[in-house]
Structure formats: structure tokens, C-alpha cells
Tab-separated table of C-alpha atoms in Angstrom:
chain	number	residue	atom	x	y	z
C	297	UNK	CA	-7.179	24.424	36.147
C	298	UNK	CA	-8.722	22.137	34.616
C	299	UNK	CA	-8.170	18.019	34.716
C	300	UNK	CA	-8.067	17.109	31.034
C	301	UNK	CA	-9.260	13.530	30.125
C	302	UNK	CA	-7.255	11.633	28.356
C	303	UNK	CA	-7.449	8.747	26.133
C	304	UNK	CA	-4.361	6.674	24.850
C	305	UNK	CA	-3.431	3.846	21.986
C	306	UNK	CA	-0.724	2.037	21.485
C	307	UNK	CA	0.914	1.916	18.413
C	308	UNK	CA	4.793	0.277	16.249
C	309	UNK	CA	5.273	2.651	13.202
C	310	UNK	CA	6.302	0.151	9.725
C	311	UNK	CA	6.831	1.079	6.322
C	312	UNK	CA	7.399	-0.841	3.137
C	313	UNK	CA	10.016	0.966	0.874
C	314	UNK	CA	9.056	4.342	2.133
C	315	UNK	CA	5.790	3.484	2.723
C	316	UNK	CA	4.298	3.979	6.061
C	317	UNK	CA	1.619	3.165	8.110
C	318	UNK	CA	0.326	2.864	12.240
C	319	UNK	CA	-0.187	-0.340	13.330
C	320	UNK	CA	-2.690	-1.174	16.418
C	321	UNK	CA	-3.602	-4.744	17.624
C	322	UNK	CA	-7.058	-4.870	17.912
C	323	UNK	CA	-7.555	-8.282	18.573
C	324	UNK	CA	-8.215	-8.680	22.132
C	325	UNK	CA	-9.052	-5.114	23.320
C	326	UNK	CA	-11.933	-2.647	20.682
C	327	UNK	CA	-10.730	0.072	18.986
C	328	UNK	CA	-12.622	2.156	17.558
C	329	UNK	CA	-11.701	5.265	16.194
C	330	UNK	CA	-13.066	7.800	14.220
C	331	UNK	CA	-12.228	9.002	10.578
C	332	UNK	CA	-11.110	12.880	11.943
C	333	UNK	CA	-8.911	11.347	14.624
C	334	UNK	CA	-7.882	8.576	11.929
C	335	UNK	CA	-6.657	11.570	9.937
C	336	UNK	CA	-5.039	12.637	12.961
C	337	UNK	CA	-2.769	10.329	13.918
C	338	UNK	CA	-0.961	10.738	10.409
C	339	UNK	CA	-0.925	13.991	9.453
C	340	UNK	CA	2.977	15.164	9.149
C	341	UNK	CA	2.913	17.808	11.463
C	342	UNK	CA	0.693	17.053	14.320
C	343	UNK	CA	0.084	13.527	14.810
C	344	UNK	CA	2.405	10.375	14.398
C	345	UNK	CA	2.754	10.766	10.491
C	346	UNK	CA	1.349	8.007	7.638
C	347	UNK	CA	0.150	7.848	4.344
C	348	UNK	CA	-2.080	5.157	6.327
C	349	UNK	CA	-3.504	3.500	9.122
C	350	UNK	CA	-4.226	-0.225	9.754
C	351	UNK	CA	-5.507	-2.054	12.432
C	352	UNK	CA	-5.382	-6.593	12.828
C	353	UNK	CA	-8.621	-7.792	14.455
C	354	UNK	CA	-10.132	-10.847	15.212
C	355	UNK	CA	-10.650	-13.508	11.940
C	356	UNK	CA	-12.329	-16.584	12.748
C	357	UNK	CA	-10.901	-18.202	10.147
C	358	UNK	CA	-7.144	-17.046	9.589
C	359	UNK	CA	-4.589	-15.164	11.196
C	360	UNK	CA	-6.370	-11.476	11.231
C	361	UNK	CA	-7.489	-9.272	9.394
C	362	UNK	CA	-6.802	-6.365	7.940
C	363	UNK	CA	-8.654	-2.836	8.086
C	364	UNK	CA	-6.812	-0.567	6.469
C	365	UNK	CA	-7.478	3.397	6.618
C	366	UNK	CA	-5.824	6.397	4.222
C	367	UNK	CA	-4.346	8.883	6.000
C	368	UNK	CA	-7.824	10.972	4.880
C	369	UNK	CA	-9.173	9.098	7.548
C	370	UNK	CA	-11.319	6.809	5.216
C	371	UNK	CA	-11.328	3.075	5.344
C	372	UNK	CA	-10.171	2.177	1.466
C	373	UNK	CA	-9.013	-0.344	-0.663
C	374	UNK	CA	-6.532	-2.882	-0.630
C	375	UNK	CA	-2.862	-1.396	0.289
C	376	UNK	CA	-0.002	-3.463	-1.570
C	377	UNK	CA	3.251	-2.239	1.389
C	378	UNK	CA	0.067	-1.985	4.160
C	379	UNK	CA	-0.275	-5.739	3.360
C	380	UNK	CA	3.331	-6.385	3.329
C	381	UNK	CA	4.385	-4.578	6.479
C	382	UNK	CA	1.307	-5.573	8.623
C	383	UNK	CA	1.670	-9.529	8.196
C	384	UNK	CA	5.690	-8.825	9.466
C	385	UNK	CA	3.940	-6.574	12.361
C	386	UNK	CA	1.897	-9.496	13.082
C	387	UNK	CA	4.167	-11.913	13.495
C	388	UNK	CA	6.041	-9.847	15.899
C	389	UNK	CA	3.096	-9.367	18.107
C	390	UNK	CA	3.248	-13.523	17.404
C	391	UNK	CA	-0.050	-12.487	15.996
C	392	UNK	CA	0.976	-15.211	13.487
C	393	UNK	CA	3.455	-17.267	12.025
C	394	UNK	CA	6.028	-16.941	9.649
C	395	UNK	CA	3.666	-17.971	6.423
C	396	UNK	CA	0.455	-17.166	7.146
C	397	UNK	CA	-3.946	-15.879	5.622
C	398	UNK	CA	-5.008	-12.614	6.606
C	399	UNK	CA	-8.571	-11.394	5.238
C	400	UNK	CA	-8.196	-8.821	3.499
C	401	UNK	CA	-11.183	-6.117	2.316
C	402	UNK	CA	-10.677	-7.581	-1.472
C	403	UNK	CA	-10.307	-11.360	-0.074
C	404	UNK	CA	-8.074	-13.379	1.310
C	405	UNK	CA	-4.365	-13.129	1.139
C	406	UNK	CA	-1.045	-16.114	1.897
C	407	UNK	CA	2.129	-14.254	2.824
C	408	UNK	CA	6.334	-14.962	4.375
C	409	UNK	CA	7.984	-13.822	6.810
C	410	UNK	CA	11.706	-13.205	7.045
C	411	UNK	CA	13.080	-11.742	8.950
C	412	UNK	CA	16.393	-9.897	8.709
C	413	UNK	CA	17.704	-7.921	11.439
C	414	UNK	CA	16.008	-6.143	14.716
C	415	UNK	CA	13.812	-3.872	12.863
C	416	UNK	CA	13.624	-6.140	9.145
C	417	UNK	CA	11.345	-7.523	7.499
C	418	UNK	CA	11.885	-8.902	3.331
C	419	UNK	CA	7.891	-9.921	2.370
C	420	UNK	CA	5.982	-11.872	0.451
C	421	UNK	CA	2.397	-11.230	0.034
C	422	UNK	CA	-0.213	-12.678	-2.633
C	423	UNK	CA	-2.323	-10.656	-4.902
C	424	UNK	CA	-5.225	-10.654	-6.420
C	425	UNK	CA	-5.665	-12.319	-9.855
C	426	UNK	CA	-6.174	-9.378	-12.812
C	427	UNK	CA	-8.129	-11.350	-15.677
C	428	UNK	CA	-10.287	-7.702	-16.816
C	429	UNK	CA	-8.273	-4.783	-17.533
C	430	UNK	CA	-7.669	-1.984	-20.052
C	431	UNK	CA	-4.936	-1.915	-21.684
C	432	UNK	CA	-3.114	0.546	-24.656
C	433	UNK	CA	0.340	1.584	-26.512
C	434	UNK	CA	0.568	4.491	-23.990
C	435	UNK	CA	-0.846	3.734	-20.575
C	436	UNK	CA	-2.613	0.998	-18.520
C	437	UNK	CA	-6.099	1.237	-16.243
C	438	UNK	CA	-6.464	-2.036	-14.260
C	439	UNK	CA	-7.212	-2.985	-10.777
C	440	UNK	CA	-5.506	-4.875	-8.172
C	441	UNK	CA	-6.754	-5.263	-5.343
C	442	UNK	CA	-7.162	-1.189	-6.224
C	443	UNK	CA	-7.548	0.740	-9.361
C	444	UNK	CA	-4.724	2.170	-11.082
C	445	UNK	CA	-3.861	3.937	-14.303
C	446	UNK	CA	-0.291	3.033	-15.597
C	447	UNK	CA	0.778	5.559	-18.268
C	448	UNK	CA	4.410	5.372	-19.492
C	449	UNK	CA	6.365	8.809	-18.745
C	450	UNK	CA	9.601	10.790	-19.882
C	451	UNK	CA	12.536	12.300	-17.623
C	452	UNK	CA	10.048	11.158	-14.727
C	453	UNK	CA	13.012	12.557	-12.618
C	454	UNK	CA	11.109	15.897	-12.709
C	455	UNK	CA	8.655	14.971	-13.928
C	456	UNK	CA	5.009	16.746	-11.763
C	457	UNK	CA	3.791	13.703	-10.227
C	458	UNK	CA	1.573	15.467	-8.131
C	459	UNK	CA	0.191	18.198	-10.843
C	460	UNK	CA	-0.679	15.447	-13.242
C	461	UNK	CA	-1.719	12.373	-10.928
C	462	UNK	CA	-3.817	14.802	-9.375
C	463	UNK	CA	-5.628	16.046	-12.931
C	464	UNK	CA	-5.740	12.328	-13.393
C	465	UNK	CA	-6.495	10.627	-10.572
C	466	UNK	CA	-9.814	13.409	-10.409
C	467	UNK	CA	-10.739	12.629	-14.194
C	468	UNK	CA	-14.221	11.672	-13.629
C	469	UNK	CA	-14.011	10.139	-17.359
C	470	UNK	CA	-11.054	7.107	-16.351
C	471	UNK	CA	-13.225	7.012	-12.690
C	472	UNK	CA	-16.111	7.991	-10.998
C	473	UNK	CA	-15.359	7.058	-7.688
C	474	UNK	CA	-11.296	7.884	-8.367
C	475	UNK	CA	-8.281	6.608	-9.363
C	476	UNK	CA	-4.245	5.843	-7.864
C	477	UNK	CA	-1.435	6.539	-10.451
C	478	UNK	CA	1.435	5.382	-11.217
C	479	UNK	CA	4.165	7.158	-13.827
C	480	UNK	CA	6.800	4.269	-15.878
C	481	UNK	CA	9.899	5.118	-17.839
C	482	UNK	CA	12.135	2.646	-18.329
C	483	UNK	CA	15.551	3.505	-16.977
C	484	UNK	CA	19.308	2.025	-17.451
C	485	UNK	CA	16.739	-1.432	-18.186
C	486	UNK	CA	15.270	-0.421	-15.251
C	487	UNK	CA	11.471	-0.654	-14.129
C	488	UNK	CA	11.552	3.391	-12.137
C	489	UNK	CA	7.709	4.194	-11.086
C	490	UNK	CA	7.148	7.998	-8.666
C	491	UNK	CA	2.574	6.919	-8.245
C	492	UNK	CA	-0.422	10.017	-6.577
C	493	UNK	CA	-1.787	8.004	-4.332
C	494	UNK	CA	-5.549	9.033	-3.762
C	495	UNK	CA	-6.446	9.113	0.118
C	496	UNK	CA	-3.747	10.827	-0.066
C	497	UNK	CA	-3.581	13.311	-2.190
C	498	UNK	CA	0.202	13.037	-3.325
C	499	UNK	CA	3.007	11.133	-4.617
C	500	UNK	CA	4.200	9.026	-2.019
C	501	UNK	CA	7.006	6.681	-1.944
C	502	UNK	CA	5.809	3.245	-2.837
C	503	UNK	CA	2.213	1.417	-2.942
C	504	UNK	CA	2.180	-2.405	-3.819
C	505	UNK	CA	-0.576	-2.455	-5.309
C	506	UNK	CA	1.228	0.794	-8.422
C	507	UNK	CA	5.000	-1.904	-9.112
C	508	UNK	CA	1.613	-5.005	-8.761
C	509	UNK	CA	-0.045	-3.212	-11.583
C	510	UNK	CA	3.015	-0.972	-12.986
C	511	UNK	CA	4.223	-4.894	-13.414
C	512	UNK	CA	1.133	-5.955	-15.165
C	513	UNK	CA	1.954	-2.801	-17.386
C	514	UNK	CA	5.622	-3.844	-17.964
C	515	UNK	CA	4.496	-7.298	-18.905
C	516	UNK	CA	1.841	-5.965	-21.555
C	517	UNK	CA	3.726	-4.011	-23.225
C	518	UNK	CA	7.291	-5.943	-22.748
C	519	UNK	CA	7.301	-9.173	-21.676
C	520	UNK	CA	8.153	-11.386	-18.678
C	521	UNK	CA	6.931	-12.502	-15.072
C	522	UNK	CA	9.458	-11.998	-13.001
C	523	UNK	CA	9.343	-8.112	-12.401
C	524	UNK	CA	11.401	-5.962	-10.332
C	525	UNK	CA	9.796	-1.949	-10.029
C	526	UNK	CA	12.530	0.217	-8.664
C	527	UNK	CA	10.637	3.101	-6.119
C	528	UNK	CA	11.573	5.623	-5.092
C	529	UNK	CA	14.089	4.333	-2.248
C	530	UNK	CA	13.037	1.140	-2.983
C	531	UNK	CA	12.922	-2.562	-4.951
C	532	UNK	CA	9.802	-4.053	-5.307
C	533	UNK	CA	9.417	-7.605	-6.737
C	534	UNK	CA	6.779	-9.021	-8.999
C	535	UNK	CA	6.154	-12.525	-10.196
C	536	UNK	CA	3.284	-14.697	-11.376
C	537	UNK	CA	1.469	-17.032	-13.527
C	538	UNK	CA	-0.139	-15.756	-17.175
C	539	UNK	CA	-2.010	-17.456	-19.109
C	540	UNK	CA	-3.967	-16.757	-21.565
C	541	UNK	CA	-4.803	-13.177	-20.872
C	542	UNK	CA	-4.897	-13.028	-16.647
C	543	UNK	CA	-2.142	-12.765	-14.273
C	544	UNK	CA	-2.389	-15.968	-12.181
C	545	UNK	CA	-0.240	-16.372	-8.484
C	546	UNK	CA	0.438	-12.833	-8.650
C	547	UNK	CA	2.951	-12.725	-5.616
C	548	UNK	CA	4.414	-9.159	-4.006
C	549	UNK	CA	8.052	-8.755	-2.164
C	550	UNK	CA	10.353	-6.621	-0.481
C	551	UNK	CA	11.339	-4.862	2.580
C	552	UNK	CA	9.138	-4.113	5.102
C	553	UNK	CA	10.396	-1.669	8.067
C	554	UNK	CA	9.390	-2.176	11.677
C	555	UNK	CA	10.201	2.673	12.645
C	556	UNK	CA	9.178	2.613	15.909
C	557	UNK	CA	7.053	2.129	18.935
C	558	UNK	CA	4.062	4.122	20.838
C	559	UNK	CA	2.195	5.704	22.673
C	560	UNK	CA	-1.119	8.051	21.167
C	561	UNK	CA	-2.235	10.828	23.278
C	562	UNK	CA	-5.717	11.690	22.435
C	563	UNK	CA	-6.699	15.007	24.554
C	564	UNK	CA	-10.356	15.421	25.299
């Protein structure tokens, strides 16, 4: 029998409101993964299973640098829940203090990590200022670190998110590079959303940049500066300071859960 050469990689799995990620500590060890390897790890049938993979990399000026991949294997724009989970992971790995700063593809983010139990954290992370958006009575197009299309709908619980999300995500008239799509409804005086994510090409249980985009939409349509958004599994909070048509000091807060640790082996 021919010997098999195994190459393995240590990881942790976290989720933020059901938005799940594979975390890799690459501060002291160089980790290079191909797009296909990232896709393999994230596969829900034959891999670990995740919406994305995040590496913690060294930074010259800040506590670390975040590198995010969607589960399709491609490096992507900022992920809000991933940005919260990676902060909790960094604190747990003793790579950063409770109050921390890190680099991401869209700039520098500050985070505050509070431990609730052995495997659960509450994490707040700063988001980018929002100065530019396209709004009408039915939808908002805005970049909150990733591009989002927020649409008001009825009967959200039975709404075909996959069908209508894919249509909008792939509409080149809206975005030539594709866009994430959030469907929002007010139910019992609370904002509820469901999100279709590009790169995952399906509905996810939550989306941090989508929650932020939906909070901006809610503020523009209904008012407010401290807004709770209910996703499938949890409620996330977005607060900000409104200055004219701009949103400043935007902070996304919510739970982050350490699910398990593992060692992923590639067979060659």
C-alpha cells in the first residue's frame, strides 16, 4: 500500500449568531492555502463546514491583521460577524487584549471582547463610516465594508430568499461585481432580516455587514440611532452618530461562540 503524505492545520470554529467561520492562527507560523483548499475546509459535507475562513496574521502597527475568505475559496471584503468572531478568537489565543485594534481589507477596526462563559463572548466592533448610499422608498444600496442591497418585504418568514436573493445578487445593472441582499420586515415592532450572501451563494443565518446595512436603512426610513436587528438565531445591535446624511462612529455588537477546535488534514 502506498504511503499517504498528510499535511494538517490547526483551527478553531466560531460562530456569530449562526454565521460560522474557521479560524486559523497564523501569527507565528506561515499558513498558505489555495482557493481550493479553503473551499475544501469550508465544505459542509466533506470538510469542517463554514460560511468562511479567517486567518489571523501579523501586523506591524496593530494587534493583528484579518484575512477573510468566503466559502467559495476567494478572499473577500470585510465580514462583520467574522470581524467580531476573530476578535474573540484573538483574545482567547492570547494574541490581543480585551480592547484591541486590527487591520482588515477595509481599514482599521477597534473591538471590545467580554467573556460571558467558557465558550461565549459578547463582542463590539467598529465599522466604517457611511457617507454614500442610494436610497428610495423600497430599497437601500450601501457599502458597510461589503456591498449590500436592503429591501423591504412582507411575509419574511416564508419569503423565497434564495430565489430572489440570487436574482438581485447577479443583476449586473445593480452591481457588476455582485452584491449581498438583505430582506427586512417589521414584525411585532422589531426589525427582522434574512440575508443572501455572495460568495456563499445562499442564505446565511446572519450577516454582520448586512445587519449594519439594515440598521442604516431602518434609520433612514424610520429614524433612530441605536437599533436592534433580529436575524434567524439572535439579535444584533448597531449604534451610530448621525451627522447630516452621514453615519459616524458605527458599532456592531452581538454574541460570538467558540464551537470547537480541530486539526484538519489534507491527504496528498
